[in-house]
Tab-separated table of C-alpha atoms and ligand atoms in Angstrom:
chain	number	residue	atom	x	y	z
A	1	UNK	CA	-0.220	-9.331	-45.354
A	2	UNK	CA	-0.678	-8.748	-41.674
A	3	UNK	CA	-0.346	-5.105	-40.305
A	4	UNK	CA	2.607	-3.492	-38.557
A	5	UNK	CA	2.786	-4.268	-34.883
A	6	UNK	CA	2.606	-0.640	-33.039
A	7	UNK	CA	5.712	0.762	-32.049
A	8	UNK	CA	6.386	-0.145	-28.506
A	9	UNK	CA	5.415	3.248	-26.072
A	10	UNK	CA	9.156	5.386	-25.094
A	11	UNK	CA	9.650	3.760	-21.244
A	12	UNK	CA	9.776	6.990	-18.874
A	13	UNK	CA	11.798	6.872	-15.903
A	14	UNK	CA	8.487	6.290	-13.946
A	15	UNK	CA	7.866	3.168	-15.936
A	16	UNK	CA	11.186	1.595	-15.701
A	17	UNK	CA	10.972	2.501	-11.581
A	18	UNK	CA	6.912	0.745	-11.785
A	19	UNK	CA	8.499	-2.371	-12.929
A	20	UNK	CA	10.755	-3.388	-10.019
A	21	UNK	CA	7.881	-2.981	-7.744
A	22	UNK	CA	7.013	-5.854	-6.332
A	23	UNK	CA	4.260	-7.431	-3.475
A	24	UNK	CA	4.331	-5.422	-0.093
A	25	UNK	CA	3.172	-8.705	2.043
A	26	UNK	CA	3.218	-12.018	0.405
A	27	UNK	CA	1.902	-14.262	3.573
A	28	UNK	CA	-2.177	-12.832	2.692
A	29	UNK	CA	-3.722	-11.508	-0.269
A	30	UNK	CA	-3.994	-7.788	-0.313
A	31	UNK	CA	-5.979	-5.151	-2.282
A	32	UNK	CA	-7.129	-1.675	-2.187
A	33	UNK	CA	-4.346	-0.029	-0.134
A	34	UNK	CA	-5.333	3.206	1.288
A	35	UNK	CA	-2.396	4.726	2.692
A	36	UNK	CA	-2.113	7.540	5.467
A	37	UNK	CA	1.232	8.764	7.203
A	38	UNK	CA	0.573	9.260	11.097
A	39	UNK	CA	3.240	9.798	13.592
A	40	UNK	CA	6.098	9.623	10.205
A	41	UNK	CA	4.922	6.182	9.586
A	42	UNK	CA	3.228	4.969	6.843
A	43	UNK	CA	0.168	2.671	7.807
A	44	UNK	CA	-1.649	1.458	5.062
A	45	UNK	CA	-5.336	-0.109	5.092
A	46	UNK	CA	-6.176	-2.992	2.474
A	47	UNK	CA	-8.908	-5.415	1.818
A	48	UNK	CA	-8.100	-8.583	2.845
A	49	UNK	CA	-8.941	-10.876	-0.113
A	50	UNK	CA	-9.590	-14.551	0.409
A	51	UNK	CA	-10.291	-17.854	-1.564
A	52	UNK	CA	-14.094	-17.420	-0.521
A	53	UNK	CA	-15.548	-20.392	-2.579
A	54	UNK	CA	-18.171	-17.932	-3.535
A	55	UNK	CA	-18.503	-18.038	-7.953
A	56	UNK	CA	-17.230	-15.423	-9.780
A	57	UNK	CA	-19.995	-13.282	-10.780
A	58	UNK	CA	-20.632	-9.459	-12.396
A	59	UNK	CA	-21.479	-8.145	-9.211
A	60	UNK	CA	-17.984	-9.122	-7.663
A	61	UNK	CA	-19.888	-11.445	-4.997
A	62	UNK	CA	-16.676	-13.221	-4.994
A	63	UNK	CA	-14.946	-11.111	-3.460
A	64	UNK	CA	-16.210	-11.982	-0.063
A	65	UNK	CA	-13.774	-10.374	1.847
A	66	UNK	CA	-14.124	-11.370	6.116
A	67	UNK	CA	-11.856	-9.319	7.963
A	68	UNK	CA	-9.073	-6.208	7.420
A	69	UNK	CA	-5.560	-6.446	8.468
A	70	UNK	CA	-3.526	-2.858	8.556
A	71	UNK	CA	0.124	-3.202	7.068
A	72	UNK	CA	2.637	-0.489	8.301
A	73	UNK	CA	6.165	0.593	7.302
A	74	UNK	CA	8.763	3.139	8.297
A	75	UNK	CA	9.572	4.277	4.503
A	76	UNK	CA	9.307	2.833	1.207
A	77	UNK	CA	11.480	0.773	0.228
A	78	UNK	CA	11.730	-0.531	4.030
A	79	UNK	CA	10.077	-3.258	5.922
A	80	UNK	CA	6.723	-4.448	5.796
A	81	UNK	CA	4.656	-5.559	8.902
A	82	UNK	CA	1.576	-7.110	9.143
A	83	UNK	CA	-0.584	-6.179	12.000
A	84	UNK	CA	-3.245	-8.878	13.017
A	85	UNK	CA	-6.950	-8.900	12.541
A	86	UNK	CA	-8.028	-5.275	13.210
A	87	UNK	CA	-11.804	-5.600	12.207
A	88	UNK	CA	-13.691	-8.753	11.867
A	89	UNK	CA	-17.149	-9.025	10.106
A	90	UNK	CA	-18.559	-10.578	12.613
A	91	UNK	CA	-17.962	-7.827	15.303
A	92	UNK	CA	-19.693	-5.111	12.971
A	93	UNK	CA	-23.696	-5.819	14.415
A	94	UNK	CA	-25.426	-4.929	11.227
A	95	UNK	CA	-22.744	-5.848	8.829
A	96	UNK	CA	-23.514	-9.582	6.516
A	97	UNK	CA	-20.422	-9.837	4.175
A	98	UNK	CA	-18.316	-8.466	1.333
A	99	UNK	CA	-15.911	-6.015	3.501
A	100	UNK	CA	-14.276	-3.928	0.669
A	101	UNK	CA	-11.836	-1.096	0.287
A	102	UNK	CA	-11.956	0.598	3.649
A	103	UNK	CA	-9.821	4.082	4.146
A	104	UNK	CA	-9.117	5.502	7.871
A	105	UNK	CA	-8.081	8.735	9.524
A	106	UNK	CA	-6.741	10.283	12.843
A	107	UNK	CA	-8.547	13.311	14.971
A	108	UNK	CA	-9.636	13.881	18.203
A	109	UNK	CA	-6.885	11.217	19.912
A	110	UNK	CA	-8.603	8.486	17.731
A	111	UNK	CA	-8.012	6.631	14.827
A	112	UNK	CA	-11.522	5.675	12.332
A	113	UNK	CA	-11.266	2.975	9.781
A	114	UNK	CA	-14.450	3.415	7.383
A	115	UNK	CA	-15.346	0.747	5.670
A	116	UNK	CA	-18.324	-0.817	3.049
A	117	UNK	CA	-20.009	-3.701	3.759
A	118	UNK	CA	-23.385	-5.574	2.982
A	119	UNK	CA	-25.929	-5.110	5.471
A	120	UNK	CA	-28.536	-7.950	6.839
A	121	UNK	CA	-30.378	-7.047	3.665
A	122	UNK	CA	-27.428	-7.227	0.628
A	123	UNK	CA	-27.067	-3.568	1.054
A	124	UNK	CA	-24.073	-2.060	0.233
A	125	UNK	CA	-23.596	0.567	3.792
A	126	UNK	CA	-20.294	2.240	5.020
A	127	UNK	CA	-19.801	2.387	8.337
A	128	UNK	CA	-16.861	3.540	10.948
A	129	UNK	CA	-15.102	1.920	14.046
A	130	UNK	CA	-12.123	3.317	16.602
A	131	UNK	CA	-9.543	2.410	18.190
A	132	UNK	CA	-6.637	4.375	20.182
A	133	UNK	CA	-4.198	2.542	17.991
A	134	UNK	CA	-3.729	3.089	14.133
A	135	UNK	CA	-3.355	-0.659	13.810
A	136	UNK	CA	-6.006	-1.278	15.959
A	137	UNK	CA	-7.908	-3.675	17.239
A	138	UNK	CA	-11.271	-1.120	15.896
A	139	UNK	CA	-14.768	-1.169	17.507
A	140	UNK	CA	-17.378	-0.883	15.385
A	141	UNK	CA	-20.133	1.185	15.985
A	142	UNK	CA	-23.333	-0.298	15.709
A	143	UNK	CA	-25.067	1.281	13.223
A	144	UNK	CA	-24.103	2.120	9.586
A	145	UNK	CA	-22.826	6.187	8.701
A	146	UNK	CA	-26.327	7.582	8.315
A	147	UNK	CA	-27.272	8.889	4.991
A	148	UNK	CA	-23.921	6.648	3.625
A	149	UNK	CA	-24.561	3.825	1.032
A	150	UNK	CA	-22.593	2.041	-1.910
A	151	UNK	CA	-18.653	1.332	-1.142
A	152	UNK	CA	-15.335	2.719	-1.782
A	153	UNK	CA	-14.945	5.673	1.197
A	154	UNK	CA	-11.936	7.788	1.533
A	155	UNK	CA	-11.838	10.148	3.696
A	156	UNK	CA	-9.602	12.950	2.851
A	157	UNK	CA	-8.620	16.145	5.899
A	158	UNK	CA	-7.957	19.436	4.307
A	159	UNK	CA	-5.726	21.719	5.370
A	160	UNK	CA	-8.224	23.830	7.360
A	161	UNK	CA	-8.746	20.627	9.500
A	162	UNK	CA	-12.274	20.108	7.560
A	163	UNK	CA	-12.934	16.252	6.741
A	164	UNK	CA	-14.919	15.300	3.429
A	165	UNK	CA	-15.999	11.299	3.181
A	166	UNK	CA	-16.074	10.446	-0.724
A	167	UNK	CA	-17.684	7.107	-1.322
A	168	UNK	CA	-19.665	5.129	-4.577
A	169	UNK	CA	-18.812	2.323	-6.994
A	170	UNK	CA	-21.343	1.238	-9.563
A	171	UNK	CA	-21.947	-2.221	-10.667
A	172	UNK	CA	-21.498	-4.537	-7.700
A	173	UNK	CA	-21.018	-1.123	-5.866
A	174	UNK	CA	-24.340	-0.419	-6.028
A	175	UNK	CA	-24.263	3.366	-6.777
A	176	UNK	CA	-26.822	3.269	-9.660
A	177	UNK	CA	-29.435	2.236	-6.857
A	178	UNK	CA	-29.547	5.329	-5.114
A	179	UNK	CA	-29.580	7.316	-8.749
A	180	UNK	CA	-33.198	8.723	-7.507
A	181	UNK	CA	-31.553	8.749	-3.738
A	182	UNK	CA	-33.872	5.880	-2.612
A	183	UNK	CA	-32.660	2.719	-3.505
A	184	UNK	CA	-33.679	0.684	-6.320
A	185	UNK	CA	-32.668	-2.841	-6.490
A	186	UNK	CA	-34.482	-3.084	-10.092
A	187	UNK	CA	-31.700	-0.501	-11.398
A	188	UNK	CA	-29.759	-1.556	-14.405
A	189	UNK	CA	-26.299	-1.496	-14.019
A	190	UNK	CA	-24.841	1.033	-16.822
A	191	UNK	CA	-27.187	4.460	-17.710
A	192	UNK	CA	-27.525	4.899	-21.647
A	193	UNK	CA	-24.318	6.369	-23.102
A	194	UNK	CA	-25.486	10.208	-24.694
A	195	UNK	CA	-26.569	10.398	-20.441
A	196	UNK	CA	-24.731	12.066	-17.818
A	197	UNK	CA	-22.407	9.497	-16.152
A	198	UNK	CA	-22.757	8.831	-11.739
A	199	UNK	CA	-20.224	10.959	-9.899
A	200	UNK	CA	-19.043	9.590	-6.956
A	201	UNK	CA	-20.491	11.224	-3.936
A	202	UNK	CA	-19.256	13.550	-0.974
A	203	UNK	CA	-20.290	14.607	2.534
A	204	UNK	CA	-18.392	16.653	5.067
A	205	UNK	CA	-18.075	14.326	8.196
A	206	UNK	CA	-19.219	16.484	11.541
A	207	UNK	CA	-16.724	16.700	14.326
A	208	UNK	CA	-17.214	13.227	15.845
A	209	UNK	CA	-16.120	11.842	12.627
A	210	UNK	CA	-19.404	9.189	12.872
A	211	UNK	CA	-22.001	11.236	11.211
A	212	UNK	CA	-22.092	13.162	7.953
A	213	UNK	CA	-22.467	17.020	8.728
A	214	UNK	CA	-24.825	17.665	5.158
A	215	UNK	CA	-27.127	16.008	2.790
A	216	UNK	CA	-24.503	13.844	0.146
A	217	UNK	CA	-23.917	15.669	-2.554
A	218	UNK	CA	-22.580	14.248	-6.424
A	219	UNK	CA	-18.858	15.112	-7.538
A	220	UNK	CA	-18.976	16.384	-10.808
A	221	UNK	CA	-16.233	15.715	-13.769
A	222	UNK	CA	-16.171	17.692	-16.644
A	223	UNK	CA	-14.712	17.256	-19.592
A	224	UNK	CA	-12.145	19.539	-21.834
A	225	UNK	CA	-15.023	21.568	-22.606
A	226	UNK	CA	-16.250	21.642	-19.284
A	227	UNK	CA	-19.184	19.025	-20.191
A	228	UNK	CA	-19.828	16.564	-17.793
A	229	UNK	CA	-18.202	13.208	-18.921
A	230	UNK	CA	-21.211	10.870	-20.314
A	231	UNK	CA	-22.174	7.525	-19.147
A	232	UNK	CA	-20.932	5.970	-22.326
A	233	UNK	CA	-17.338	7.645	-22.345
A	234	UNK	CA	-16.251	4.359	-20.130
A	235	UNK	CA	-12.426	5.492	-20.749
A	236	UNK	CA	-12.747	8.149	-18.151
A	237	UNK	CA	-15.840	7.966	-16.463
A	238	UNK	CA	-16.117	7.359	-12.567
A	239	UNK	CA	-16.485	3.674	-12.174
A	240	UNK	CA	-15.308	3.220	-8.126
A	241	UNK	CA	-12.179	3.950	-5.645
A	242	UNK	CA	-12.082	7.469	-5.354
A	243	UNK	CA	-9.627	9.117	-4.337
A	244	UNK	CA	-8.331	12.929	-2.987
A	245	UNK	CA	-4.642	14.298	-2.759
A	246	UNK	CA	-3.776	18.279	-2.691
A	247	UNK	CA	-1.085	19.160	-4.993
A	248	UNK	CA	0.138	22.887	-4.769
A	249	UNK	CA	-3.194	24.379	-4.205
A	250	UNK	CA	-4.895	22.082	-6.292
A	251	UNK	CA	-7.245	18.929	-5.440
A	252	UNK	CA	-6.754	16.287	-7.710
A	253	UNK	CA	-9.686	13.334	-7.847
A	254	UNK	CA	-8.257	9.978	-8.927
A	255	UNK	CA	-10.419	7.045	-8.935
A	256	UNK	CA	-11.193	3.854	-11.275
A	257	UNK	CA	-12.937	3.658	-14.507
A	258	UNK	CA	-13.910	-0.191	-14.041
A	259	UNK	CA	-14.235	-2.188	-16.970
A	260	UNK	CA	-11.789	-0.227	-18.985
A	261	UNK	CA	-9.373	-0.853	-15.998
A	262	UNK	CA	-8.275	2.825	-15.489
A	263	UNK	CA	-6.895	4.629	-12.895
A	264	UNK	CA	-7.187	8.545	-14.264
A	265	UNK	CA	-7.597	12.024	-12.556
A	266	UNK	CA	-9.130	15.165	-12.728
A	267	UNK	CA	-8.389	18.382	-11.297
A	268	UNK	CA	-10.392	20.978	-9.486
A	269	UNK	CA	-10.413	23.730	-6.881
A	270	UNK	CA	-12.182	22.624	-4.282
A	271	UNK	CA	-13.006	19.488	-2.371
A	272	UNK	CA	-16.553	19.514	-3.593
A	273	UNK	CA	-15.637	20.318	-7.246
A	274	UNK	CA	-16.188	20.713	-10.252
A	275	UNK	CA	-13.060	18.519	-11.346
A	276	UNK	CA	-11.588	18.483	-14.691
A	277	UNK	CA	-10.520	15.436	-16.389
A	278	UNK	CA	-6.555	15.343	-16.641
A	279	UNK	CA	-5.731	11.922	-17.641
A	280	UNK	CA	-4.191	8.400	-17.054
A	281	UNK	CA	-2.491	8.248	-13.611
A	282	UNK	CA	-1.888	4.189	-14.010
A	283	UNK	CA	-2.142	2.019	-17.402
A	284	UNK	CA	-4.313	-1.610	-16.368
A	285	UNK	CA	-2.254	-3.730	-13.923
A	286	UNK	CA	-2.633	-7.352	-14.245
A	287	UNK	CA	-6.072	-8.167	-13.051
A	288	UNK	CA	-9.813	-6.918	-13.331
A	289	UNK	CA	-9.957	-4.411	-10.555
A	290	UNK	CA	-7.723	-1.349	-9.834
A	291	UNK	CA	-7.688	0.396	-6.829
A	292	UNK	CA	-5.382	3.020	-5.078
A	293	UNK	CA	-4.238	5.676	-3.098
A	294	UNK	CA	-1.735	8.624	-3.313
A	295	UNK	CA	0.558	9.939	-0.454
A	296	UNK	CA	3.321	12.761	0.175
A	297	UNK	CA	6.484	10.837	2.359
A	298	UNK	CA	9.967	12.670	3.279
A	299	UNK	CA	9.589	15.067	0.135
A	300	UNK	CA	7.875	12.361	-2.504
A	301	UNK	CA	4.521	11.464	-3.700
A	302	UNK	CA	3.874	7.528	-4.106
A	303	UNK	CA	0.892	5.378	-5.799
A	304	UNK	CA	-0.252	2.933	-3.263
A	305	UNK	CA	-2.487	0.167	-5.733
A	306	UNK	CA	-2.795	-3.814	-6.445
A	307	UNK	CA	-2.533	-6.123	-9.039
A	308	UNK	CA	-2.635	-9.941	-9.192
A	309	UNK	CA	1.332	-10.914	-9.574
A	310	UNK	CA	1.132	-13.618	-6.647
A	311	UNK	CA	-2.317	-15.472	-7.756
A	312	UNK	CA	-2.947	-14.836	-10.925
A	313	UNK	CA	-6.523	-14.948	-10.023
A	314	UNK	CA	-9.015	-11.683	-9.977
A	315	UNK	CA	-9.889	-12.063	-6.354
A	316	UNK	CA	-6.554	-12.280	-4.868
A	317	UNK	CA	-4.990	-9.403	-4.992
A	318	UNK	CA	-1.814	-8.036	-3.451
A	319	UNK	CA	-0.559	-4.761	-3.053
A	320	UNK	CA	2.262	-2.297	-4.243
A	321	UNK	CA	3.453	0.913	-4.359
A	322	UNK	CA	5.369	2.754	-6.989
A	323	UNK	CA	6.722	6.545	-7.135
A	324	UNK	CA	4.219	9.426	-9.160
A	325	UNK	CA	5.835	12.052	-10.035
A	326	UNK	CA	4.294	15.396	-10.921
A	327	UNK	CA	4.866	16.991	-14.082
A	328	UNK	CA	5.771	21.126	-13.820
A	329	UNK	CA	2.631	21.847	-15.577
A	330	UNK	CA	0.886	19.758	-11.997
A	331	UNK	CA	0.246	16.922	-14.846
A	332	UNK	CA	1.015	13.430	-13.092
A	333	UNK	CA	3.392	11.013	-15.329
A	334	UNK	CA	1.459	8.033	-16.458
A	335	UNK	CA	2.829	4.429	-15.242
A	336	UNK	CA	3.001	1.898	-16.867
A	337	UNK	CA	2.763	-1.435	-15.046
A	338	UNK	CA	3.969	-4.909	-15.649
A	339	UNK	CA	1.709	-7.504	-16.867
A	340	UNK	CA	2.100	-10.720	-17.485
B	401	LIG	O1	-12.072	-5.143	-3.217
B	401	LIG	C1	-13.434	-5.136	-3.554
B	401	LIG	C2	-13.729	-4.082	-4.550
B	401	LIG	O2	-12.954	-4.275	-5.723
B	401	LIG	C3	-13.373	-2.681	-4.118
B	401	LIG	O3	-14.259	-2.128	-3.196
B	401	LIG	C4	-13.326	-2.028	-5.438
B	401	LIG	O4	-12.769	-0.751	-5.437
B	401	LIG	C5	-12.550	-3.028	-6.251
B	401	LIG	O5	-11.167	-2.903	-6.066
């Protein structure tokens, strides 16, 4: 006779909050939100996803993503508004396609957007534009972040004013490449389980906030035992979308674990690491990719991330946010999200 279906998992208040979220902006397809609060507002930076046209394909050349539109809102929970065009790939001079997740950040009077994209030669690049406005429109510069490759950047201010850029994505992100630090196109996508897995990588970004101030340096994340987690523990190993929030004197390190559709977190005590795998942050959202940010507004911490409710299609994405609450012990509660 057939076996038991599993008991269904306790809903925790976080849950049953997740499950009323819906679409920020229906009128484009949305992914990736990075969110930043400047001036009490809430501005958040997506991906832009398109019908391309392009085939679906393991290194995600479908998502051939054209230009980035910045969504902003007064509070959660309040009204959404779509901002315009703010970067188009054809105004980036050394840029060919595929813009994915960008982040941004204020200093100095200006506001950066950061942002991957394929050069002229199919390699993955980050680079940075301004603009006065957080919306923009943003000017690229003309040249890629030197020393920057692969995608995923977030840039993330600490409280003594230093900025760190964190970046990588393997796969289609191209971060196994660079696993000598000159790139290798010939590089096969996934490292043998028993090795090491890629960390994503970290620079501080000098005062111009256009240059890296030091060499890139790999994130480590250790396990329990203070092991680094291998390539072949795919559960909670760093696939792409890194991101960093400080939480009472701690940093945590949240990112994507890819094809096991993860968003987890570990825990360490400074922005370069070591971090310490915690656990799941969110449970896989409808959809292939997961992708996210994490912000503090009026007094509580929200989960900025996508799914595919509107489409139903991998590539067209639209974003949501949800509340994460922090556990006494600093632990995040896990959401749950709905799927169809
Ligand atoms: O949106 C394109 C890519 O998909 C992002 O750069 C990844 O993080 C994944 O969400």
């Amino acid at each position: 006779s057939a076996a038991p279906a599993p008991a269904a998992a306790t809903p925790t208040p976080a849950t049953q909050l997740h499950y009323l979220s819906q679409p920020l902006v229906s009128g484009i397809y949305t992914a990736d939100p990075s969110a930043h609060v400047f001036n009490s507002r809430i501005y958040i930076y997506p991906s832009h996803d398109i019908e391309s046209g392009v085939t679906e394909g393991a290194n995600g050349a479908h998502f051939a993503m054209r230009d980035y539109h910045v969504l902003s809102m007064d509070s959660v929970g309040g009204p959404v508004t779509d901002h315009g065009v703010a970067l188009d790939v054809q105004d980036i001079p050394w840029a060919r396609r595929q813009l994915w997740a960008p982040d941004a950040e204020f200093k100095n009077g200006l506001y950066y957007l950061y942002f991957p994209v394929k050069d002229k030669h199919d390699v993955f690049r980050l680079g940075v534009a301004t603009s006065t406005s957080p919306t923009g429109p943003f000017k690229a510069e003309p040249q890629p972040i030197t020393g920057s490759y692969s995608i995923d950047p977030a840039v993330y201010t600490d409280t003594d004013g230093r900025s760190y850029l964190y970046f990588g994505g393997i796969w289609g992100g191209q971060l196994q490449r660079w696993r000598t630090g000159q790139y290798d196109s010939t590089a096969a996508p996934n490292l043998p389980d028993q090795e090491v897995a890629m960390g994503p990588r970290v620079a501080r970004l000098s005062n111009d906030m256009r240059s890296l101030a030091e060499p890139v340096k790999e994130v480590q994340i250790l396990d329990e035992n203070g092991k680094p987690l291998l390539a072949g523990d795919t559960k909670r190993r760093f696939f792409e979308g890194v991101w960093l929030h400080k939480y009472q004197g701690k940093y945590y390190l949240s990112y994507s674990t890819g094809n096991t559709h993860l968003l987890v977190y570990a825990v360490g005590d400074q922005p370069y690491g070591p971090f310490k795998y915690q656990g799941i942050l969110l449970n896989p959202v409808q959809g292939w990719t997961t992708h996210h940010s994490i912000i503090e507004h009026k007094g509580k911490w929200y989960l900025f991330y996508h799914d595919t409710q509107l489409s139903g299609k991998s590539y067209l994405r639209n974003v949501k946010v949800t509340e994460l609450r922090h556990r006494p012990d600093g632990r995040t509660e896990p959401i749950e999200p709905m799927r169809k």
